[in-house]
Tab-separated table of N, CA and C and ligand atoms in Angstrom:
chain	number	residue	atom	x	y	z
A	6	UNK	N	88.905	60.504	-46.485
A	6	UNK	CA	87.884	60.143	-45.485
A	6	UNK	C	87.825	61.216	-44.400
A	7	UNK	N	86.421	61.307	-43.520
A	7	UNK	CA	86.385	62.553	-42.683
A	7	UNK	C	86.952	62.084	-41.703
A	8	UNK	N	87.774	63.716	-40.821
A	8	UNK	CA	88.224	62.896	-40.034
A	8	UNK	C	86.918	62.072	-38.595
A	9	UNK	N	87.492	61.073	-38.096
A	9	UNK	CA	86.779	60.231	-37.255
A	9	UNK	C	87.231	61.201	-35.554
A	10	UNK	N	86.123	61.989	-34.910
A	10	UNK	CA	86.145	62.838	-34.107
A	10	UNK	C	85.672	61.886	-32.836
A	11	UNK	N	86.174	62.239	-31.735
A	11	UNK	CA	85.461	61.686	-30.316
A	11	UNK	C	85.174	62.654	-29.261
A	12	UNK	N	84.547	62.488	-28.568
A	12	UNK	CA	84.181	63.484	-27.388
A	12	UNK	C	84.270	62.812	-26.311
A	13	UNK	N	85.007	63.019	-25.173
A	13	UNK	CA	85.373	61.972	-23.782
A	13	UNK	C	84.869	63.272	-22.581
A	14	UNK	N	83.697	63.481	-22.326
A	14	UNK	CA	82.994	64.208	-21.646
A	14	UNK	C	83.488	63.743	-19.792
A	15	UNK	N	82.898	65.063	-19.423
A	15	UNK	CA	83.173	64.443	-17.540
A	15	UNK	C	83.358	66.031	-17.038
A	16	UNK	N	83.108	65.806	-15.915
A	16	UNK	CA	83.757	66.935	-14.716
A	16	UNK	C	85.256	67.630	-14.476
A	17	UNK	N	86.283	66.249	-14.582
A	17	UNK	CA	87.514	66.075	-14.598
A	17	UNK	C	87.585	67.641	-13.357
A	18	UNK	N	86.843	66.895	-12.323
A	18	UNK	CA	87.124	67.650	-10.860
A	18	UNK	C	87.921	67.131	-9.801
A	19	UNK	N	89.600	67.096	-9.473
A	19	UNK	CA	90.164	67.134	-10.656
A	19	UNK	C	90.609	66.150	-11.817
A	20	UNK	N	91.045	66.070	-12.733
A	20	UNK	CA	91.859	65.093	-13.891
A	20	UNK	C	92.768	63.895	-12.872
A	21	UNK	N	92.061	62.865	-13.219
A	21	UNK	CA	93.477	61.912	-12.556
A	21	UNK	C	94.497	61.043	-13.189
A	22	UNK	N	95.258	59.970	-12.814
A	22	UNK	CA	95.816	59.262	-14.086
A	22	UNK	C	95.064	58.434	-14.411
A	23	UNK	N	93.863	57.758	-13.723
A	23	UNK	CA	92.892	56.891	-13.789
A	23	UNK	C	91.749	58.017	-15.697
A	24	UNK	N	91.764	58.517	-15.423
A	24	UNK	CA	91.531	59.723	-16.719
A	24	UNK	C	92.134	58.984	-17.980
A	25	UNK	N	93.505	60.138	-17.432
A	25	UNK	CA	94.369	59.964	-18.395
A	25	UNK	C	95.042	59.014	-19.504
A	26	UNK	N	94.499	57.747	-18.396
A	26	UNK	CA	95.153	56.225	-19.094
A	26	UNK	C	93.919	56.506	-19.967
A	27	UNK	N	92.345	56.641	-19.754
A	27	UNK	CA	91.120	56.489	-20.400
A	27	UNK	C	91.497	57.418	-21.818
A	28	UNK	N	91.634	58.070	-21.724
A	28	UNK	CA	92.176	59.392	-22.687
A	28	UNK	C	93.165	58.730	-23.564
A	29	UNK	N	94.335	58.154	-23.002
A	29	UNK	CA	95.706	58.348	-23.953
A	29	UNK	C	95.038	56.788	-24.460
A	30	UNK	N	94.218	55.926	-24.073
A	30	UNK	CA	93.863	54.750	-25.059
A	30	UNK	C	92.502	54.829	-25.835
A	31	UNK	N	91.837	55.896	-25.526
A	31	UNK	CA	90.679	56.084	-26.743
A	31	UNK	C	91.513	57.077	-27.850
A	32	UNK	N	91.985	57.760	-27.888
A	32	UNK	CA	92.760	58.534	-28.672
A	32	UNK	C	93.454	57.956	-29.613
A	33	UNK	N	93.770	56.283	-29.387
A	33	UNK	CA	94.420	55.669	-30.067
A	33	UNK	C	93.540	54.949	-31.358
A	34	UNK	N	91.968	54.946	-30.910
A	34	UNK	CA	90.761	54.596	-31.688
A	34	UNK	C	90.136	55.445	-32.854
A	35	UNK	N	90.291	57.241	-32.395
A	35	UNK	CA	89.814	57.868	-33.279
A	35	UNK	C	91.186	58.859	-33.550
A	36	UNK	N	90.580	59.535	-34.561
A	36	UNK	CA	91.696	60.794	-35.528
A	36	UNK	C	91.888	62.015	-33.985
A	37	UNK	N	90.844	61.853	-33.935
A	37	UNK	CA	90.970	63.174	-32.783
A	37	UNK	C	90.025	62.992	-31.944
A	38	UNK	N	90.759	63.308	-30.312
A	38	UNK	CA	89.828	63.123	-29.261
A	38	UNK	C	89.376	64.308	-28.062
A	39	UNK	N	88.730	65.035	-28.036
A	39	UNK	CA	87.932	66.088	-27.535
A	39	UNK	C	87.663	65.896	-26.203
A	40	UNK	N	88.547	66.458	-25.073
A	40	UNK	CA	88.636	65.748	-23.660
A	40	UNK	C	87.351	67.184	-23.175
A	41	UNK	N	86.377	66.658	-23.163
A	41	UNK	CA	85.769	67.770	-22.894
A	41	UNK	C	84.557	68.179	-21.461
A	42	UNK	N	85.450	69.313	-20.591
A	42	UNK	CA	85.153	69.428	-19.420
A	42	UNK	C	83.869	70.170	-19.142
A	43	UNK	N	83.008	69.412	-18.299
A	43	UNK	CA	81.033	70.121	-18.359
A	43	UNK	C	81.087	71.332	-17.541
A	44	UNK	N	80.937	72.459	-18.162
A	44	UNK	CA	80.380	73.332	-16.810
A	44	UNK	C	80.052	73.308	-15.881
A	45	UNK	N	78.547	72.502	-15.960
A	45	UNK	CA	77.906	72.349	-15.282
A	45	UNK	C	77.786	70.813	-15.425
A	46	UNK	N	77.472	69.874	-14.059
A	46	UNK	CA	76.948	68.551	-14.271
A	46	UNK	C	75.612	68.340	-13.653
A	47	UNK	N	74.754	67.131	-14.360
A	47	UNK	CA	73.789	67.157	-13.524
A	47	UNK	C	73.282	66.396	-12.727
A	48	UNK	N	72.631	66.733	-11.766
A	48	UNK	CA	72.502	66.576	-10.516
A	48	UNK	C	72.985	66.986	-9.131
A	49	UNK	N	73.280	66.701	-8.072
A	49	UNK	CA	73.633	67.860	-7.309
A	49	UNK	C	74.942	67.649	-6.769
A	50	UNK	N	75.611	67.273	-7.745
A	50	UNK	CA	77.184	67.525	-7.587
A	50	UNK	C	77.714	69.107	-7.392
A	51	UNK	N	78.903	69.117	-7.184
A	51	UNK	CA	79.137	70.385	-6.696
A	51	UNK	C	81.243	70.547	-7.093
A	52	UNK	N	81.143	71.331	-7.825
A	52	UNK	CA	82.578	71.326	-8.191
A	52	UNK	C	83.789	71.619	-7.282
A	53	UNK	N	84.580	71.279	-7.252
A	53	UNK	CA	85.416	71.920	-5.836
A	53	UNK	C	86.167	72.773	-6.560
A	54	UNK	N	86.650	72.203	-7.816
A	54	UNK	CA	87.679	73.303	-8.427
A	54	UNK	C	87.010	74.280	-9.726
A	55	UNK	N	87.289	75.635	-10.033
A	55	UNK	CA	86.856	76.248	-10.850
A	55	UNK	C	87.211	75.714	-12.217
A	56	UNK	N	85.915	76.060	-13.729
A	56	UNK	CA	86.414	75.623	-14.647
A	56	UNK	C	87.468	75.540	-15.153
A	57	UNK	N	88.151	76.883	-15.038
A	57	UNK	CA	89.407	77.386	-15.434
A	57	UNK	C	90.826	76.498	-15.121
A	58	UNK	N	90.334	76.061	-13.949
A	58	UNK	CA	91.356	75.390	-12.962
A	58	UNK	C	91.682	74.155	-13.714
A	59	UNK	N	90.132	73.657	-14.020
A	59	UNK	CA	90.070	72.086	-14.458
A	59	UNK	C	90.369	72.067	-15.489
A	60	UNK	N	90.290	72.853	-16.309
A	60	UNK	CA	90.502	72.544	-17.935
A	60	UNK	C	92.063	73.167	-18.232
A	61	UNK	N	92.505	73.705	-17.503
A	61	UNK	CA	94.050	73.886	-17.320
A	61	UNK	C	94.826	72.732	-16.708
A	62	UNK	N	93.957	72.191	-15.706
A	62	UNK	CA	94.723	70.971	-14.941
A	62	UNK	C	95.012	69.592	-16.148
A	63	UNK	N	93.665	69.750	-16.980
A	63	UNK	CA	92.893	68.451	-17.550
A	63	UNK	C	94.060	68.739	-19.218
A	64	UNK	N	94.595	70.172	-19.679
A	64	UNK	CA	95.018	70.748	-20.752
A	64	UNK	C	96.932	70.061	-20.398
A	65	UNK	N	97.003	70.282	-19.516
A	65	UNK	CA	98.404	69.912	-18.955
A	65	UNK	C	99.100	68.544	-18.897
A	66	UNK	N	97.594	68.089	-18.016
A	66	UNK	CA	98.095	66.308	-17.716
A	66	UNK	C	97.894	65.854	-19.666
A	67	UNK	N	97.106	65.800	-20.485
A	67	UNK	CA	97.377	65.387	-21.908
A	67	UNK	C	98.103	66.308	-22.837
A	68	UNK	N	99.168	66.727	-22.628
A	68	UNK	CA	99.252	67.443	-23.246
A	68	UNK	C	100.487	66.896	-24.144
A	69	UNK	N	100.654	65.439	-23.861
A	69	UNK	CA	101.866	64.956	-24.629
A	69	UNK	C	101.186	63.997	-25.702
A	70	UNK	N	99.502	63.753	-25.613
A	70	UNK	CA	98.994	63.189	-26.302
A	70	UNK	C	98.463	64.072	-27.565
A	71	UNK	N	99.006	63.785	-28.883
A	71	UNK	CA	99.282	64.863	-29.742
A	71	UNK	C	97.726	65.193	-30.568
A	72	UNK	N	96.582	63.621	-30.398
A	72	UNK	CA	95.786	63.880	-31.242
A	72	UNK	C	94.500	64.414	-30.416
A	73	UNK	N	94.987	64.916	-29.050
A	73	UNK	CA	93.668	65.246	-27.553
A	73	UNK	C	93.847	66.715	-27.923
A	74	UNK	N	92.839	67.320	-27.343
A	74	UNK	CA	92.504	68.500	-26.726
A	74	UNK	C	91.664	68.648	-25.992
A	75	UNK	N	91.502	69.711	-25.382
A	75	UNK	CA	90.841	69.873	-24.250
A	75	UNK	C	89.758	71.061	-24.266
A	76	UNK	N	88.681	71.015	-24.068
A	76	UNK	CA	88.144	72.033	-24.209
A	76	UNK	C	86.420	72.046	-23.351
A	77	UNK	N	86.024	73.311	-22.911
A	77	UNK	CA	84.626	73.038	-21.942
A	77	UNK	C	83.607	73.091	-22.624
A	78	UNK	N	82.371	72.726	-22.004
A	78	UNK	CA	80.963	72.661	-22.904
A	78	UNK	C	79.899	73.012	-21.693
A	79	UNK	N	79.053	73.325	-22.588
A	79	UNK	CA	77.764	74.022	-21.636
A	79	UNK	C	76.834	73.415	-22.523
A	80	UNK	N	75.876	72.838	-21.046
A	80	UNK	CA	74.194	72.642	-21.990
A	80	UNK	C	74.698	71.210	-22.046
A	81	UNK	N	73.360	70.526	-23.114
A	81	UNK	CA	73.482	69.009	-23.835
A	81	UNK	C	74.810	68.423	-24.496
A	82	UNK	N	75.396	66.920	-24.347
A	82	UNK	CA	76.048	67.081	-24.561
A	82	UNK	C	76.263	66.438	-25.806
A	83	UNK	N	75.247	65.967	-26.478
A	83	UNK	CA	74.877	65.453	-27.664
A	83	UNK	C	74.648	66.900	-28.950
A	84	UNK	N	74.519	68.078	-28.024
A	84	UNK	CA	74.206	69.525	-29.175
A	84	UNK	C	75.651	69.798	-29.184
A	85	UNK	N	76.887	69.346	-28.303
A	85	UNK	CA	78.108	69.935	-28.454
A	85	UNK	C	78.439	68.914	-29.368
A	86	UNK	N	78.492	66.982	-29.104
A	86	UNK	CA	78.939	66.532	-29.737
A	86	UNK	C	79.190	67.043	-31.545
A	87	UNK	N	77.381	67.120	-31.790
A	87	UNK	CA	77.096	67.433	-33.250
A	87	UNK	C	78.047	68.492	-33.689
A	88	UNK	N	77.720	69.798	-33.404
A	88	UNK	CA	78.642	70.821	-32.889
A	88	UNK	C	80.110	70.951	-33.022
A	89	UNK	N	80.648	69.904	-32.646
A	89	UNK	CA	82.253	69.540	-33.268
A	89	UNK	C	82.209	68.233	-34.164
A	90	UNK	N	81.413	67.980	-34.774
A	90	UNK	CA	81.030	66.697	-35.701
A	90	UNK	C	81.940	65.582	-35.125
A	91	UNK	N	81.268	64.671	-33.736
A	91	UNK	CA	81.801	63.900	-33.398
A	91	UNK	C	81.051	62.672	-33.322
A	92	UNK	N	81.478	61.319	-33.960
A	92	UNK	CA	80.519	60.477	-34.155
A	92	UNK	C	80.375	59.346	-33.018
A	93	UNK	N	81.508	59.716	-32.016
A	93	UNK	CA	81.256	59.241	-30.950
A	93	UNK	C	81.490	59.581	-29.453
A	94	UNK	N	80.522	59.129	-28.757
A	94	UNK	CA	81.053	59.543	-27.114
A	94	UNK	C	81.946	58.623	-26.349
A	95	UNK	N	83.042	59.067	-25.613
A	95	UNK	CA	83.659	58.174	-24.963
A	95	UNK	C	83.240	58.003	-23.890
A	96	UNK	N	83.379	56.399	-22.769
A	96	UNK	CA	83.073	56.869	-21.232
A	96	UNK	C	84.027	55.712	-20.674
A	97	UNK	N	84.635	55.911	-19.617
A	97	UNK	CA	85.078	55.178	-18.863
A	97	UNK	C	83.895	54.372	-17.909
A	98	UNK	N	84.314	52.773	-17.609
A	98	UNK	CA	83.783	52.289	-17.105
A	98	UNK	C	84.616	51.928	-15.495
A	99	UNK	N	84.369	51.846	-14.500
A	99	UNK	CA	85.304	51.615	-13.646
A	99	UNK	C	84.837	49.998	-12.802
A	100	UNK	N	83.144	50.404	-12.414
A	100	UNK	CA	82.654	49.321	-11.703
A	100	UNK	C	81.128	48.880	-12.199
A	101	UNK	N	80.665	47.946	-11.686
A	101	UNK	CA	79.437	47.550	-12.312
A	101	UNK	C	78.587	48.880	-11.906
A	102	UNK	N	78.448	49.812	-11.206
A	102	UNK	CA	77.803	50.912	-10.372
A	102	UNK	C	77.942	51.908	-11.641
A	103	UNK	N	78.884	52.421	-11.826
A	103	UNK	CA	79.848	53.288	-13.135
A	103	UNK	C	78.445	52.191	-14.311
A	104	UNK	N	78.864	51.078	-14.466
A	104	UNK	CA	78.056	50.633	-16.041
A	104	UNK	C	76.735	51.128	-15.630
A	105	UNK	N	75.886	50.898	-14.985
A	105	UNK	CA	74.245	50.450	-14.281
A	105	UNK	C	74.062	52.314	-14.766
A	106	UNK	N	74.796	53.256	-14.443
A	106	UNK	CA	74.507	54.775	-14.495
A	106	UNK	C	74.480	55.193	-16.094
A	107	UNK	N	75.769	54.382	-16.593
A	107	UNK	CA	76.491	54.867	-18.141
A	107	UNK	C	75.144	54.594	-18.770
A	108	UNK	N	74.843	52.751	-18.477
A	108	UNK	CA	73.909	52.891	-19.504
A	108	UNK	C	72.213	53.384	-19.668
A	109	UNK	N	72.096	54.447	-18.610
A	109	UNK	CA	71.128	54.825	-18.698
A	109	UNK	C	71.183	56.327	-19.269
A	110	UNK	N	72.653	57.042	-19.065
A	110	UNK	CA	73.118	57.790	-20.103
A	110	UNK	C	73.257	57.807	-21.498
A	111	UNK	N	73.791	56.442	-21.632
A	111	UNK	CA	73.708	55.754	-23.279
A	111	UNK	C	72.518	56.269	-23.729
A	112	UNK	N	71.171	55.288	-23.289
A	112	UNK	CA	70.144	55.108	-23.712
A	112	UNK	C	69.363	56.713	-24.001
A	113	UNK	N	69.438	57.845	-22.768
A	113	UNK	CA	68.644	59.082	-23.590
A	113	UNK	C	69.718	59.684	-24.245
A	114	UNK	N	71.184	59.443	-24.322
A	114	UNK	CA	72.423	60.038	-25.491
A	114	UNK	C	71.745	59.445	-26.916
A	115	UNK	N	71.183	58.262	-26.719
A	115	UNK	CA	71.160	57.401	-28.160
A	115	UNK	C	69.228	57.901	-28.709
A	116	UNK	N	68.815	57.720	-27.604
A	116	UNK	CA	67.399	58.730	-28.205
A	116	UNK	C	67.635	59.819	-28.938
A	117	UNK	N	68.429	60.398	-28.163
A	117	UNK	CA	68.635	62.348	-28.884
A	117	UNK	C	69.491	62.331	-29.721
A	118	UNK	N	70.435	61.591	-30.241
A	118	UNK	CA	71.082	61.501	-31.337
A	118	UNK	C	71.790	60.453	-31.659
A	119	UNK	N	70.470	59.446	-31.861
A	119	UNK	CA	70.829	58.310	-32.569
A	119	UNK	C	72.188	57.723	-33.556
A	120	UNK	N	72.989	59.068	-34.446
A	120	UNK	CA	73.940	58.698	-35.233
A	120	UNK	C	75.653	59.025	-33.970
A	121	UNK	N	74.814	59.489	-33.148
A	121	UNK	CA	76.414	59.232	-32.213
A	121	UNK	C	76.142	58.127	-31.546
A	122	UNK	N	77.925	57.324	-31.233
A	122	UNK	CA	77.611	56.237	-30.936
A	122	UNK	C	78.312	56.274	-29.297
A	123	UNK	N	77.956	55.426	-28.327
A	123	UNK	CA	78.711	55.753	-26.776
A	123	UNK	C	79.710	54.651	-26.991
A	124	UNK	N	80.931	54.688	-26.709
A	124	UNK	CA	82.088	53.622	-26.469
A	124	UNK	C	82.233	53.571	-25.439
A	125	UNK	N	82.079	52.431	-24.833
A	125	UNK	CA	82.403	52.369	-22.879
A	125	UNK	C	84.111	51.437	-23.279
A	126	UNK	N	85.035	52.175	-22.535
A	126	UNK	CA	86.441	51.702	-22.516
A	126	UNK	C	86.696	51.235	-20.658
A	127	UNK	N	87.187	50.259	-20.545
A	127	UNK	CA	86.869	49.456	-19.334
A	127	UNK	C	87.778	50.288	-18.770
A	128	UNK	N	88.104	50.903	-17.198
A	128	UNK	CA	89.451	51.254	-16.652
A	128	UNK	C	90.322	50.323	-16.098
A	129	UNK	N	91.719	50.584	-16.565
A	129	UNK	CA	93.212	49.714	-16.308
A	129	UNK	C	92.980	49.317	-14.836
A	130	UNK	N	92.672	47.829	-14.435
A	130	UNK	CA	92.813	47.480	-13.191
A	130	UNK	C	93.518	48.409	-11.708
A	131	UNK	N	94.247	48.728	-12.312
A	131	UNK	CA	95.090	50.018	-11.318
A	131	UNK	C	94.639	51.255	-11.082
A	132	UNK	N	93.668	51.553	-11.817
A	132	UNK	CA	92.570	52.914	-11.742
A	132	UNK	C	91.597	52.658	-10.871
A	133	UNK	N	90.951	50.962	-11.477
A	133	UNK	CA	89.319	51.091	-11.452
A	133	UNK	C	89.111	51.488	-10.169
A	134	UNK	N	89.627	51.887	-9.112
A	134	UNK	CA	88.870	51.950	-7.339
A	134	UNK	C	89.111	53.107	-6.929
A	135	UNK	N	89.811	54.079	-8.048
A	135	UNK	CA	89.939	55.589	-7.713
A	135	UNK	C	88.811	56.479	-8.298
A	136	UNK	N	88.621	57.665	-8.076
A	136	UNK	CA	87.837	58.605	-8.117
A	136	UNK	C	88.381	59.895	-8.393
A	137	UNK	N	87.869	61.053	-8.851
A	137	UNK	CA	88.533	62.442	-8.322
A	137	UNK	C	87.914	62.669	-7.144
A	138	UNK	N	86.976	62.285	-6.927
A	138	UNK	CA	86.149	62.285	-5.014
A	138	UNK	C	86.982	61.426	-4.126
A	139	UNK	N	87.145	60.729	-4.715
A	139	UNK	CA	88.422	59.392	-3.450
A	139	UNK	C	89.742	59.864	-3.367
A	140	UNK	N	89.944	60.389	-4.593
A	140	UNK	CA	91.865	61.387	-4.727
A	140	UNK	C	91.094	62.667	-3.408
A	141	UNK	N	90.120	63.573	-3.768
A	141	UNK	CA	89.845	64.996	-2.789
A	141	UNK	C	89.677	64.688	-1.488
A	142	UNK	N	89.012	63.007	-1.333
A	142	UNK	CA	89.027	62.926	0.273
A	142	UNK	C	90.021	62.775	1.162
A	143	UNK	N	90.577	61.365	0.162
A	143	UNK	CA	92.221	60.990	0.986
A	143	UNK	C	93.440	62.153	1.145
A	144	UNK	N	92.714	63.439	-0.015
A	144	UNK	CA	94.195	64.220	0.091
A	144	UNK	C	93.857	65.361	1.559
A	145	UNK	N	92.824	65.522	1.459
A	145	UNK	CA	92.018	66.187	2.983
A	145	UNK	C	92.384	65.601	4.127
A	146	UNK	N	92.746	64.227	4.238
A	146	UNK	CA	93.000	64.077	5.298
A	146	UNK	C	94.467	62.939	5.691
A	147	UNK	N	95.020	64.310	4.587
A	147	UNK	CA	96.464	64.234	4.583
A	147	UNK	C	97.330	63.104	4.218
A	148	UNK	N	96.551	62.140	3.326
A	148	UNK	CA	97.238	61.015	2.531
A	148	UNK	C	98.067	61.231	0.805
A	149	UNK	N	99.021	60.977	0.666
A	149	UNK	CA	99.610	61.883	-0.373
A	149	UNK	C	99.333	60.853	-1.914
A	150	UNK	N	98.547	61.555	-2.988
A	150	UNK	CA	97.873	60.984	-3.482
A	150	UNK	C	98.375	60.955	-4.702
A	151	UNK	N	99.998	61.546	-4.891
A	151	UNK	CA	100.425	61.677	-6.075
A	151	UNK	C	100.684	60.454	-6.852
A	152	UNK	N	100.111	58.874	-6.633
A	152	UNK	CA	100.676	58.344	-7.785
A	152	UNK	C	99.104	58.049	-8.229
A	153	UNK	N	98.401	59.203	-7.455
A	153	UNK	CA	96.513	58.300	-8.657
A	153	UNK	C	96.256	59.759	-9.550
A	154	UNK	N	97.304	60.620	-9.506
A	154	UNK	CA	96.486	62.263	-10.581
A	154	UNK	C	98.359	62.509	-11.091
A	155	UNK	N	97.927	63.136	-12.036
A	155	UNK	CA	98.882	63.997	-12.846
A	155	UNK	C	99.914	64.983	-11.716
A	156	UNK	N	101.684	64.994	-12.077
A	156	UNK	CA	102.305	65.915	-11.179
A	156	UNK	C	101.736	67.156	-10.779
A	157	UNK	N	101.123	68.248	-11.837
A	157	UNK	CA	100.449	69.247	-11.546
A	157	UNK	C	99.294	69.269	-10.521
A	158	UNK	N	98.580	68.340	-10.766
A	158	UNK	CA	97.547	68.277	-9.963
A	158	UNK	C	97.500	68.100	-8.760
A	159	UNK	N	98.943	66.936	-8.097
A	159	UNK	CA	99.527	66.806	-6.746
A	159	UNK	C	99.638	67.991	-5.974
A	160	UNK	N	100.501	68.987	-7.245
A	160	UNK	CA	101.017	70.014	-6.249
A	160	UNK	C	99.578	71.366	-5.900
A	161	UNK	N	99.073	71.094	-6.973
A	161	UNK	CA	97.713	71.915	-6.918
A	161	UNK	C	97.269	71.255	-5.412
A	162	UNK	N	96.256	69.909	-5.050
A	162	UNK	CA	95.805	68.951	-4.013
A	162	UNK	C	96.565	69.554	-2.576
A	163	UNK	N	97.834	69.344	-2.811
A	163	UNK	CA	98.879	69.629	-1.702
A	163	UNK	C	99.099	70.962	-1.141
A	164	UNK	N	98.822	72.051	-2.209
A	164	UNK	CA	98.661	73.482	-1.885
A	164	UNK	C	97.801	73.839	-0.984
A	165	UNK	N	96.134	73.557	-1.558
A	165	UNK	CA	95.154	73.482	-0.461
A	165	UNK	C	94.599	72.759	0.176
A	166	UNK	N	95.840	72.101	0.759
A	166	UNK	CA	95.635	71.242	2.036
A	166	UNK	C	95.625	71.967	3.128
B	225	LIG	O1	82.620	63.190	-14.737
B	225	LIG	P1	81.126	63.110	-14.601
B	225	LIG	O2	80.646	63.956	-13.456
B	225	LIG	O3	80.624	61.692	-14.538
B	225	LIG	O4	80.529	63.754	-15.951
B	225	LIG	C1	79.146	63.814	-16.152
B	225	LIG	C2	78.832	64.429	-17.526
B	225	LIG	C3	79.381	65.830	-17.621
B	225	LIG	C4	79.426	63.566	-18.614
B	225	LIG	C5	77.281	64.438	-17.646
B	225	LIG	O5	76.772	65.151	-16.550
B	225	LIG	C6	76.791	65.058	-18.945
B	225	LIG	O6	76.837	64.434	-19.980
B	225	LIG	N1	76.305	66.326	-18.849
B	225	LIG	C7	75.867	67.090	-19.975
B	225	LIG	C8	74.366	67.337	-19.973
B	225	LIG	C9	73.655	66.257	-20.741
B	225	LIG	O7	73.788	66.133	-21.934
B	225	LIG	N2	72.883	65.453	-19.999
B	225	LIG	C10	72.122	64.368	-20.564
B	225	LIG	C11	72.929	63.103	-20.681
B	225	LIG	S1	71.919	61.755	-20.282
């Protein structure tokens, strides 16, 4: 049988454990899961950390999860899915706000390529009220944020404070 591929798309500006839990339990669904960080996102978000940064940060925190990888994408993300023959998209859900957005993502993901399918995986009660925007604010103004992101990422946060 082929293998069963996933794609778990996002910014991961930076990777948190609120992520990671999302990651290390879809991974458990398919053969292989494709943690894959957007260049670019759209709308007028604005990255704080460079790609390089993120997909090193995002390569590190999973890196004990044996069937993940990590890797960036540019453009549509339904031409990358195809692209690594993945038959489904992953998304974390956190709040009804998070669903109301996803599924209007779903809906033109499922226009443009109807044979991929979106999996919304709910986040672990202990995540759902974090952010990588709520980890960058609280760590700005000097609240220490290491038990909501990966060790690396603390000390990264804490550097340019
Ligand atoms: O972590 P984020 O910021 O919620 O991730 C958003 C992301 C990267 C998943 C979204 O912007 C995206 O899918 N971008 C790729 C471009 C694309 O295919 N857009 C159409 C989807 S409706």
């Amino acid at each position: 049988m082929d293998k069963r591929i996933a794609v778990c798309p996002g910014s991961f500006d930076p990777i948190t454990l609120g992520h990671v839990n999302l990651v290390r339990r879809a991974a458990g669904l398919f053969d292989q899961l494709i943690v894959a960080v957007a260049v670019t996102v759209d709308g007028e978000k604005r990255h704080s950390f460079s790609l390089d940064e993120r997909v090193e940060m995002a390569t590190a925190a999973c890196a004990d999860i044996t069937n993940v990888t990590v890797e960036s994408f540019c453009g549509l993300l339904v031409d990358y899915c195809r692209r690594q023959g993945a038959v489904a998209i992953v998304k974390g859900l956190r709040t009804a706000g998070d669903m109301a957005y996803e599924m209007q993502m779903q809906a033109v993901n499922a226009d443009l390529a109807p044979e991929i399918e979106t999996v919304f995986v709910l986040a672990s009660a202990q995540y759902a009220h974090m952010s990588s925007s709520m980890v960058k604010w609280l760590n700005e103004l000097g609240v220490d944020v290491s038990s909501y992101v990966p060790d690396n990422v603390a000390a990264r946060l804490q550097a340019g404070r």
